[in-house]
XYZ file of C-alpha atoms in Angstrom:
678
model
C -203.277 30.601 23.722
C -204.281 33.435 21.276
C -201.153 34.924 19.559
C -200.843 37.880 19.345
C -201.003 40.304 16.600
C -198.237 42.468 15.160
C -199.552 44.172 12.472
C -198.419 47.902 13.198
C -201.301 50.865 11.093
C -198.602 52.373 9.239
C -199.038 55.998 9.923
C -200.281 57.831 6.458
C -200.055 61.935 7.990
C -197.829 64.496 7.342
C -195.815 65.443 9.687
C -196.063 68.978 7.801
C -199.835 68.451 8.956
C -199.196 67.003 12.141
C -197.268 70.357 13.544
C -199.401 73.030 11.771
C -202.482 71.647 13.503
C -200.841 70.741 16.842
C -200.444 74.564 16.163
C -203.712 75.877 15.537
C -204.364 73.909 18.759
C -202.299 75.873 21.437
C -202.792 79.678 18.599
C -203.591 81.226 22.094
C -199.684 80.015 23.672
C -198.677 80.904 20.117
C -200.289 84.062 20.178
C -199.487 84.714 24.559
C -195.198 84.396 23.510
C -195.018 86.405 20.219
C -196.924 88.838 21.737
C -194.418 88.414 24.984
C -191.528 88.261 23.113
C -192.078 91.086 20.331
C -193.647 93.242 23.284
C -189.792 92.704 24.708
C -188.006 93.347 21.148
C -190.171 96.863 21.362
C -188.577 98.157 24.762
C -185.403 95.983 23.620
C -184.689 98.390 20.810
C -186.068 101.323 22.675
C -183.854 101.090 25.124
C -180.812 100.787 22.492
C -179.464 103.866 21.841
C -179.461 105.486 17.920
C -175.999 105.248 16.568
C -174.504 108.371 13.563
C -172.205 107.814 11.556
C -169.912 110.573 9.514
C -167.248 109.301 6.639
C -164.816 111.328 4.450
C -163.314 110.250 1.948
C -158.893 110.668 2.386
C -156.693 110.232 -1.443
C -152.961 108.677 -0.105
C -150.255 109.892 -2.973
C -147.825 107.191 -3.898
C -144.680 108.644 -2.606
C -142.111 110.725 -5.265
C -144.624 108.997 -7.658
C -143.494 111.559 -10.580
C -139.959 111.995 -8.701
C -139.128 108.328 -8.386
C -138.794 108.246 -11.910
C -136.994 111.175 -12.471
C -134.313 110.304 -10.400
C -134.297 106.685 -10.917
C -131.966 104.341 -9.001
C -131.458 107.702 -6.305
C -135.276 107.565 -5.054
C -135.408 103.920 -4.999
C -132.691 104.399 -3.242
C -134.363 107.062 -0.937
C -137.349 105.231 0.285
C -139.520 105.738 -3.570
C -140.913 102.641 -4.155
C -144.844 103.745 -2.984
C -146.736 103.340 0.342
C -149.397 100.516 -0.214
C -153.434 100.780 1.112
C -152.282 98.466 3.959
C -150.188 100.272 5.171
C -151.261 104.647 5.740
C -154.671 102.448 7.003
C -153.161 100.651 9.960
C -151.500 103.634 10.521
C -154.249 105.191 11.115
C -156.352 103.139 13.239
C -152.221 103.675 15.213
C -152.308 104.160 18.873
C -149.767 107.171 17.986
C -152.558 108.424 15.869
C -155.757 107.067 18.048
C -154.247 107.987 21.115
C -153.321 112.023 20.356
C -157.452 111.489 19.371
C -158.585 110.278 22.286
C -155.996 113.364 24.364
C -157.223 116.168 22.643
C -161.085 114.977 22.335
C -161.294 112.877 25.352
C -162.544 110.542 25.043
C -162.209 107.693 27.126
C -164.545 110.333 29.878
C -167.779 109.107 29.881
C -171.267 110.795 31.354
C -173.984 108.147 30.772
C -176.708 109.725 31.793
C -178.319 107.733 34.385
C -182.501 107.958 34.579
C -184.332 105.279 32.214
C -187.657 106.538 31.774
C -185.933 109.354 30.440
C -184.223 107.416 27.838
C -186.760 105.813 26.454
C -188.461 109.406 25.599
C -185.500 109.666 24.216
C -184.955 112.680 26.158
C -181.684 112.058 28.102
C -178.938 114.714 28.935
C -176.184 114.965 27.202
C -172.491 115.972 28.902
C -168.762 115.600 26.592
C -166.141 116.204 29.707
C -162.827 117.508 27.059
C -161.153 117.032 30.002
C -160.854 115.967 33.485
C -158.201 114.721 35.842
C -159.098 112.952 38.834
C -157.504 111.666 41.696
C -154.666 109.040 42.300
C -156.193 105.450 43.658
C -154.519 105.692 47.077
C -156.951 109.354 47.321
C -159.796 107.192 46.928
C -161.467 105.236 49.857
C -161.495 101.177 48.342
C -164.176 100.013 49.107
C -165.538 103.821 46.016
C -162.285 103.023 44.346
C -164.591 101.083 41.895
C -167.781 103.172 42.258
C -168.052 106.250 38.979
C -168.098 110.230 39.973
C -171.632 111.527 39.739
C -172.446 114.271 38.133
C -175.733 116.897 37.992
C -177.363 119.993 36.072
C -178.005 122.590 38.750
C -178.950 124.622 35.154
C -178.416 124.510 31.460
C -174.636 125.763 31.744
C -174.070 124.901 35.498
C -173.485 121.505 37.583
C -171.370 120.449 40.536
C -169.369 117.982 40.860
C -169.225 114.160 43.628
C -167.110 111.469 44.599
C -168.093 108.167 43.987
C -169.803 108.817 48.363
C -171.769 111.533 47.301
C -169.265 114.411 48.647
C -169.512 117.336 46.717
C -165.484 118.170 45.080
C -166.873 121.014 42.976
C -169.495 123.735 41.166
C -168.726 124.771 37.506
C -169.471 126.018 34.532
C -169.723 124.902 30.511
C -166.463 125.229 28.996
C -164.882 126.630 32.411
C -161.719 124.419 33.048
C -162.611 124.038 37.224
C -160.533 122.649 39.611
C -160.197 121.574 43.385
C -157.512 119.986 46.251
C -159.194 116.526 46.948
C -157.909 114.525 49.939
C -153.860 115.352 49.442
C -154.683 115.677 45.322
C -157.070 117.495 42.937
C -160.172 117.162 40.432
C -159.964 118.859 37.682
C -161.864 119.644 34.989
C -163.727 120.384 31.110
C -166.905 120.263 30.530
C -167.265 121.274 26.740
C -170.866 120.411 25.837
C -173.811 120.825 27.946
C -177.222 119.490 27.112
C -179.402 119.143 30.131
C -182.241 119.192 32.250
C -181.999 120.823 35.959
C -181.432 118.166 37.995
C -180.216 115.048 35.647
C -177.753 113.381 36.834
C -174.264 111.373 35.501
C -172.355 108.664 35.441
C -168.609 109.889 35.594
C -165.533 107.272 34.112
C -162.407 107.847 33.687
C -161.715 104.766 30.794
C -157.848 103.525 30.879
C -155.861 104.445 27.035
C -155.557 100.610 25.869
C -159.875 100.395 26.639
C -160.009 104.176 24.916
C -158.607 102.850 21.899
C -159.811 99.472 21.589
C -163.581 101.284 22.038
C -162.369 103.980 18.538
C -161.618 101.280 17.343
C -164.868 98.775 17.544
C -166.276 102.015 15.933
C -164.126 102.564 13.203
C -164.002 101.765 9.650
C -161.678 102.212 7.525
C -160.946 101.121 4.324
C -159.664 101.339 0.393
C -162.726 103.464 -0.987
C -161.824 100.819 -4.485
C -158.916 98.839 -5.162
C -155.390 100.196 -6.478
C -156.841 103.867 -6.410
C -155.126 105.063 -3.614
C -158.718 106.441 -1.768
C -159.140 105.721 2.195
C -162.906 105.362 2.987
C -163.273 106.703 6.847
C -166.098 106.715 8.583
C -166.639 106.026 12.430
C -169.633 105.952 14.247
C -170.807 107.897 17.755
C -174.788 108.395 19.308
C -174.153 111.972 19.208
C -174.387 113.273 14.672
C -171.923 116.142 15.757
C -169.346 113.953 17.502
C -168.818 112.030 14.922
C -167.905 114.749 12.570
C -165.244 115.770 14.975
C -163.634 112.344 14.944
C -163.597 112.350 12.458
C -161.695 115.366 11.205
C -159.695 115.556 13.871
C -158.081 112.320 13.394
C -157.686 113.402 8.957
C -156.297 115.592 10.114
C -154.357 114.327 13.406
C -152.911 112.039 10.117
C -152.144 114.122 7.012
C -149.801 115.738 10.386
C -148.757 112.573 11.372
C -148.145 111.546 7.549
C -146.245 113.988 6.055
C -144.032 114.465 9.138
C -142.844 111.237 9.194
C -142.537 110.638 5.052
C -139.504 113.548 5.018
C -137.661 113.076 8.073
C -135.366 110.840 6.971
C -135.114 112.474 3.945
C -134.565 116.114 5.601
C -131.940 114.037 7.591
C -130.448 113.398 5.113
C -129.769 116.693 3.467
C -128.758 118.499 6.690
C -126.004 115.859 6.668
C -125.206 115.921 2.440
C -125.588 120.148 3.310
C -122.681 120.408 6.519
C -120.559 117.851 4.072
C -121.227 120.619 1.251
C -118.881 122.890 2.329
C -116.006 120.613 3.075
C -115.955 119.192 0.107
C -115.743 122.556 -1.827
C -113.200 124.219 0.488
C -111.055 120.933 0.017
C -111.446 121.117 -3.921
C -111.012 124.747 -4.116
C -107.584 124.226 -1.860
C -106.752 121.509 -4.100
C -107.203 123.838 -7.381
C -104.969 126.104 -5.576
C -102.087 124.239 -4.585
C -102.431 122.667 -8.833
C -102.039 126.390 -10.505
C -99.018 128.018 -7.922
C -96.853 124.592 -8.553
C -97.622 125.354 -12.254
C -97.805 128.419 -12.240
C -93.861 127.744 -9.625
C -92.259 125.757 -12.600
C -93.338 127.554 -15.109
C -95.577 125.592 -17.610
C -98.989 124.107 -17.667
C -98.725 122.008 -20.045
C -99.321 118.351 -19.503
C -98.235 115.957 -22.259
C -101.049 113.501 -24.357
C -99.684 110.451 -22.623
C -99.370 111.661 -19.662
C -103.074 113.018 -20.124
C -104.028 109.836 -20.394
C -102.797 108.197 -17.767
C -104.075 110.982 -15.766
C -107.456 110.184 -16.234
C -107.423 106.315 -16.712
C -106.281 106.225 -12.601
C -109.371 108.810 -11.873
C -111.049 107.065 -13.342
C -109.735 103.561 -11.569
C -110.313 105.557 -8.134
C -113.467 105.974 -9.181
C -114.565 102.341 -9.682
C -112.652 101.710 -7.217
C -114.611 103.542 -4.366
C -118.007 102.556 -6.802
C -117.049 98.259 -5.444
C -116.047 99.540 -1.998
C -120.082 101.104 -1.304
C -121.774 97.906 -2.755
C -119.047 95.296 -0.556
C -120.186 97.172 2.607
C -123.630 97.176 1.820
C -123.692 93.983 0.619
C -121.277 92.804 3.674
C -124.234 93.892 6.477
C -126.289 90.904 4.566
C -124.482 87.426 3.501
C -120.740 86.709 4.914
C -117.298 86.974 3.287
C -117.930 84.036 1.602
C -120.710 84.067 -0.155
C -120.834 84.028 -4.014
C -121.296 87.876 -4.873
C -118.881 89.118 -1.743
C -115.900 87.075 -3.842
C -116.755 88.214 -6.990
C -116.988 91.717 -5.818
C -113.749 91.579 -3.889
C -112.007 89.811 -6.959
C -113.346 92.683 -9.136
C -111.643 95.566 -6.396
C -108.198 93.283 -6.093
C -108.076 93.152 -10.046
C -108.987 97.588 -9.849
C -105.946 97.402 -7.548
C -103.396 95.621 -9.468
C -104.502 98.149 -12.601
C -104.414 100.713 -10.474
C -100.490 100.035 -9.363
C -99.974 99.490 -12.829
C -100.314 102.901 -14.240
C -98.701 104.089 -11.005
C -96.161 102.259 -12.299
C -95.613 103.986 -15.258
C -95.908 106.885 -13.987
C -92.978 106.482 -12.030
C -90.166 106.797 -15.182
C -92.209 109.651 -16.153
C -89.950 113.196 -15.001
C -90.160 114.849 -11.978
C -92.114 117.714 -12.316
C -94.429 115.690 -14.551
C -95.247 113.498 -11.602
C -96.058 115.361 -9.627
C -98.089 118.099 -11.467
C -99.702 114.387 -12.495
C -100.627 113.725 -8.469
C -101.764 116.452 -7.971
C -104.596 117.390 -11.204
C -105.457 113.763 -10.066
C -106.420 114.916 -6.423
C -107.833 117.969 -8.080
C -109.890 116.182 -10.958
C -111.260 113.547 -8.403
C -112.172 116.582 -5.845
C -114.193 118.206 -8.431
C -116.341 115.291 -9.029
C -116.786 113.959 -5.170
C -118.236 117.874 -4.693
C -120.186 118.191 -8.557
C -122.214 114.653 -6.566
C -122.347 115.834 -3.503
C -123.691 118.868 -4.684
C -126.329 116.873 -7.526
C -128.011 114.489 -4.794
C -128.367 118.174 -2.567
C -130.106 119.191 -5.015
C -132.386 115.733 -5.524
C -132.612 115.408 -1.790
C -133.812 118.929 -1.813
C -136.642 118.458 -4.053
C -138.287 115.480 -2.703
C -138.184 117.070 0.514
C -140.360 120.404 -1.202
C -142.373 116.860 -2.662
C -143.180 114.709 0.136
C -145.110 117.669 1.755
C -148.716 116.318 -0.259
C -148.537 113.089 -0.160
C -152.486 112.835 0.876
C -155.242 115.244 0.821
C -157.929 114.734 2.340
C -160.778 115.018 -0.732
C -164.314 115.380 1.291
C -164.310 116.975 4.385
C -166.288 114.239 6.663
C -170.254 114.396 7.112
C -173.381 112.086 8.796
C -176.242 110.805 7.697
C -179.319 112.239 9.239
C -181.131 108.724 9.752
C -178.927 106.623 12.562
C -177.369 103.571 10.983
C -178.191 101.403 13.621
C -180.467 100.464 15.482
C -182.877 98.725 12.759
C -185.925 98.547 14.225
C -187.815 97.529 12.598
C -185.381 94.287 12.455
C -184.885 94.393 15.831
C -188.800 93.095 17.121
C -189.089 91.112 13.659
C -186.616 89.080 15.016
C -188.336 88.421 18.413
C -191.517 87.760 17.459
C -189.980 85.900 15.396
C -188.017 84.171 18.209
C -190.993 84.453 20.237
C -192.595 81.700 17.572
C -189.622 79.501 17.538
C -189.954 79.251 21.706
C -193.777 78.483 21.584
C -192.787 76.036 19.074
C -190.104 74.233 20.882
C -192.310 74.693 24.142
C -195.487 72.632 22.682
C -192.981 70.685 21.165
C -191.727 69.747 24.993
C -195.124 70.006 26.571
C -196.135 67.168 23.693
C -193.522 64.147 24.089
C -192.993 64.930 28.209
C -196.670 64.859 28.812
C -198.619 62.074 29.157
C -200.298 59.413 26.268
C -203.946 59.874 26.970
C -205.025 58.244 23.558
C -206.197 54.639 23.221
C -205.357 54.894 19.713
C -201.734 56.278 19.303
C -201.129 53.329 22.018
C -202.336 50.909 19.911
C -201.378 52.571 16.378
C -197.365 53.483 17.726
C -197.205 49.712 19.718
C -198.591 47.429 17.901
C -201.143 46.228 21.329
C -204.810 46.413 21.597
C -205.982 48.369 24.806
C -208.734 46.600 26.248
C -210.584 49.261 28.225
C -210.612 52.866 30.172
C -209.935 51.777 33.813
C -211.569 55.429 35.545
C -210.365 57.162 38.623
C -212.017 56.503 41.608
C -213.174 52.740 42.724
C -217.200 53.197 42.336
C -216.299 55.016 38.287
C -213.846 52.582 38.100
C -215.773 49.096 37.345
C -217.011 50.157 34.441
C -213.579 49.749 33.352
C -213.218 47.238 34.840
C -215.946 44.737 33.252
C -215.181 45.860 30.046
C -211.707 44.689 31.302
C -213.055 40.757 31.947
C -215.645 40.801 29.161
C -212.295 41.317 26.820
C -210.082 38.163 28.346
C -212.790 36.470 28.668
C -213.558 36.802 24.574
C -210.628 34.912 23.788
C -210.390 31.242 24.623
C -208.177 28.999 25.652
C -208.326 25.675 25.317
C -206.307 25.196 29.134
C -206.455 26.670 32.190
C -205.351 30.080 31.569
C -201.904 32.096 33.938
C -202.558 35.805 33.973
C -200.283 38.327 34.494
C -200.605 42.075 35.660
C -197.763 44.135 36.067
C -197.129 47.966 35.230
C -195.013 49.824 32.711
C -194.189 52.581 36.463
C -194.841 51.752 40.569
C -197.619 53.282 41.817
C -200.203 52.605 38.513
C -202.364 51.367 40.343
C -201.344 47.460 38.595
C -202.167 45.065 41.964
C -205.511 47.034 43.394
C -206.802 45.779 38.719
C -205.920 42.604 40.095
C -207.345 42.799 42.943
C -210.722 43.311 41.024
C -210.112 41.028 38.320
C -209.946 38.197 40.749
C -213.127 39.398 42.827
C -215.181 39.834 38.732
C -213.493 36.654 37.602
C -214.584 34.477 41.178
C -218.208 36.820 40.461
C -219.372 34.776 37.682
C -218.441 31.979 38.815
C -214.562 30.783 38.852
C -212.135 29.704 40.338
C -209.680 31.590 40.689
C -205.920 32.308 41.922
C -204.668 35.328 42.798
C -200.760 35.441 43.835
C -198.968 38.328 45.087
C -195.400 37.504 42.778
C -193.650 41.269 43.768
C -191.647 39.036 46.322
C -189.472 42.145 46.585
C -192.615 43.869 48.137
C -195.328 42.755 48.437
C -198.590 44.006 50.297
C -201.136 42.846 47.978
C -202.977 40.877 51.537
C -203.444 44.440 52.911
C -206.588 44.865 49.474
C -208.008 42.336 51.141
C -207.062 43.186 55.319
C -204.628 40.698 55.814
C -201.471 40.775 57.486
C -197.845 39.924 55.968
C -198.231 35.787 56.239
C -196.855 33.016 54.841
C -196.587 32.955 51.471
C -195.472 32.036 47.699
C -191.467 32.000 48.929
C -191.757 29.592 52.024
C -193.914 27.050 49.139
C -190.680 27.147 47.112
C -188.581 27.410 49.770
C -190.551 23.984 50.708
C -191.384 24.574 53.793
C -195.578 24.876 53.194
C -197.768 23.299 51.313
C -200.090 24.378 49.122
C -203.025 24.032 51.055
C -201.328 25.513 53.537
C -200.862 29.136 52.994
C -203.431 29.507 50.763
C -205.824 32.442 52.069
C -209.314 31.494 51.469
C -211.288 35.200 50.790
C -215.262 36.403 51.976
C -215.251 36.582 47.960
C -216.088 32.546 47.286
C -214.011 31.373 44.680
C -211.052 33.243 45.430
C -207.740 32.434 47.022
C -204.995 34.350 47.709
C -201.276 33.633 48.514
C -199.330 36.404 49.646
C -195.534 36.672 49.182
C -194.577 35.259 52.100
C -190.891 36.400 53.551
C -189.642 39.584 51.638
C -186.557 38.754 48.882
C -184.132 40.933 48.201
C -183.572 39.739 44.711
C -187.312 37.981 43.491
C -185.201 36.982 39.707
C -183.372 33.692 41.022
C -186.548 31.797 42.883
C -189.375 32.624 39.992
C -186.795 31.447 37.762
C -186.346 26.887 38.921
C -187.240 24.763 38.571
C -189.595 24.512 41.491
C -191.763 28.058 40.195
C -192.497 26.164 36.934
C -194.198 22.812 39.050
C -195.709 25.286 41.366
C -197.922 26.928 38.429
C -198.113 23.539 36.799
C -200.430 21.582 40.521
C -201.745 25.173 40.927
C -202.099 25.668 37.172
C -204.650 21.883 37.271
C -206.839 23.545 40.452
C -207.935 26.759 39.338
C -209.968 28.380 36.185
C -207.830 31.098 36.616
C -204.317 32.033 37.847
C -203.362 36.139 38.260
C -200.250 36.820 38.878
C -199.104 40.038 40.316
C -195.711 41.454 39.572
C -193.470 44.372 39.714
C -193.548 46.532 38.051
C -191.226 46.811 35.085
C -188.955 49.668 36.699
C -188.321 47.938 38.785
C -187.512 43.945 38.145
C -187.808 41.740 35.171
C -189.768 39.420 36.851
C -192.032 39.243 34.411
C -190.044 38.287 31.871
C -188.310 35.230 33.991
C -191.949 33.919 34.944
C -193.256 34.631 30.886
C -192.246 31.808 29.875
C -195.614 29.713 32.915
C -197.565 32.485 31.063
C -200.460 32.837 28.798
C -200.510 36.744 28.544
C -199.636 39.612 29.513
C -202.137 42.265 30.652
C -200.031 45.925 31.212
C -201.044 48.407 33.551
C -200.030 52.072 32.142
C -202.057 54.836 34.020
C -203.421 58.174 31.721
C -201.750 61.088 31.064
C -198.776 59.837 33.246
C -196.462 57.696 30.537
C -194.451 59.447 27.975
C -195.306 57.674 23.653
C -191.173 56.957 24.005
C -191.761 55.648 27.975
C -194.483 53.568 26.574
C -192.710 51.896 23.007
C -189.495 50.971 25.454
C -191.690 49.456 27.823
C -193.605 46.822 24.846
C -190.251 46.449 23.152
C -188.825 44.837 26.460
C -191.570 43.195 26.557
C -191.331 42.403 23.175
C -187.605 40.683 23.248
C -187.944 38.747 25.861
C -191.706 36.861 25.853
C -193.436 36.450 22.137
C -196.217 36.237 24.321
C -199.952 37.864 23.819
C -199.523 41.538 25.321
C -202.915 44.096 26.122
C -202.994 47.252 27.851
C -205.882 48.387 29.936
C -205.026 52.472 31.210
C -206.677 53.497 34.921
C -207.360 55.669 37.381
C -208.249 57.864 34.191
C -210.405 60.640 33.443
C -213.356 60.572 31.537
C -215.980 63.112 31.309
C -218.027 61.870 28.847
C -218.423 57.967 28.474
C -215.474 56.450 25.045
C -216.055 53.259 22.800
C -213.482 51.412 23.511
């Protein structure tokens, strides 16, 4: 028995060279892909409307910068710690500012041109709607609620406005607010800009405020020019350059106004409250001083003993400390409970001061009644004087703060727009599409190469390590040369005993039965005694090639119902006998793997020079692996251009795992424009 050669040639070819070779072979396809994608890229680049960018620079001053340093703790308590750039950026992007911006400029109103050709030729008209009021949805028919309204230009200054059902609602002119009744409601529109030709049509829609805000945010960019500089760079992109400038200018103006209001509103409220308290404190002070003076005049003495003065100063100081600590305790009580260490400490301090205050009062009671009354009245007057002075000082400080907060931000550079569009980058778009076309071409070539059936026998032999014995042409007459080549190749192999050959296909309908039948005829014509066995026990129909109807055959022999001589058919070719499959079975592997089949093969080997088994394809069943231990050689039939290399390798691997027999390959149904030497 011939031994199969397992040596597989090692490829030394660079895979990059293979890639370049494939691309060069398909250069027309690559050019077609890149050309088509390039054209698409040009169309896309022309379709996208240009976007212009306007930018401005704003300086945000630290709120109360020098004033905070001058006022110290008072400035800190009043929120003079400054404002970060991140805070101002979030303020500018807030809905409070953006909604006012959208309402003032009508950014939620859209008028989109409808002419496709004008868009490619950059001859689209422009309509800016500053104000528009559409009727409530209940006044519009349900089937047209989602459709846009239509504006048609009568000339460069006048237009007609239609509803979604193309019913004319009103006629109006640029810069004029026009209104008209509509199904129990009304329609109003104010067009601020018209750059159109007569007859141009626009689809008019009005966005919800939330969507309009999101649309503005997508084109709005606010960032700090440099870290900790307080300089904010504000930019906005729009398809119209002048509109971009208008949006940035309006945004900065609204921000500056609201920023001033936000900065001074709290201080103004506090100032008003303190100014209201100032006359009351003054009146209280004047009243106490008047009573003190009247009492002194009454008793005829205005002098206080030195010891009494010390007691008076001590009482006033203690009273001020008690009031200050009580105020601090109230602030801490908002954050902590009564058991917190800070509040407990303050309680102890207040209690200690009150004890000292009581002690001072007890000493005061030892004084004469006249001195006690003068001391009490003087203490009340001095306390009122101190309170009034502190209140007056705070009012003056707040007035200074309010005046200083009026310029917490200012415009450094007003909005200007670059006349060159910032997008689209048309060259980059076209190049990206060309590159995508090249990648698509490469992917298509690779996929086609992988899916395309193999037609090169050298590649199959190189990949599998098996010999390709023949290329059998398509057609009965054309196939004769390939069949003779296969017969000759098989006959040149030397064997010490009569041979058992098995023909199997990788897939159904590759012509395996045809090749097996033709090889049996050629061997018989060469003087060999040949037995052709239909080993497809499930759907075998080999007898039809010789004009035989289905009859008893191999199944009956293995079942012991018939002898071999009783079921073997004699064909018209001398020396060629045919054994049909017989009764069809659902599962044939259990039958062919029995000892009965092995004994059957021994008998026919002794009676014939060559026995050929036609087995089902590898895709349908594994019969060939079951009978392989009784065989001498397996001939794998491939259909020319039908199988991928992966499927061929998989089939060969399957045969190699189940059998160590010699295996060869033959291509059937080949399309051969000219003779090829194997």
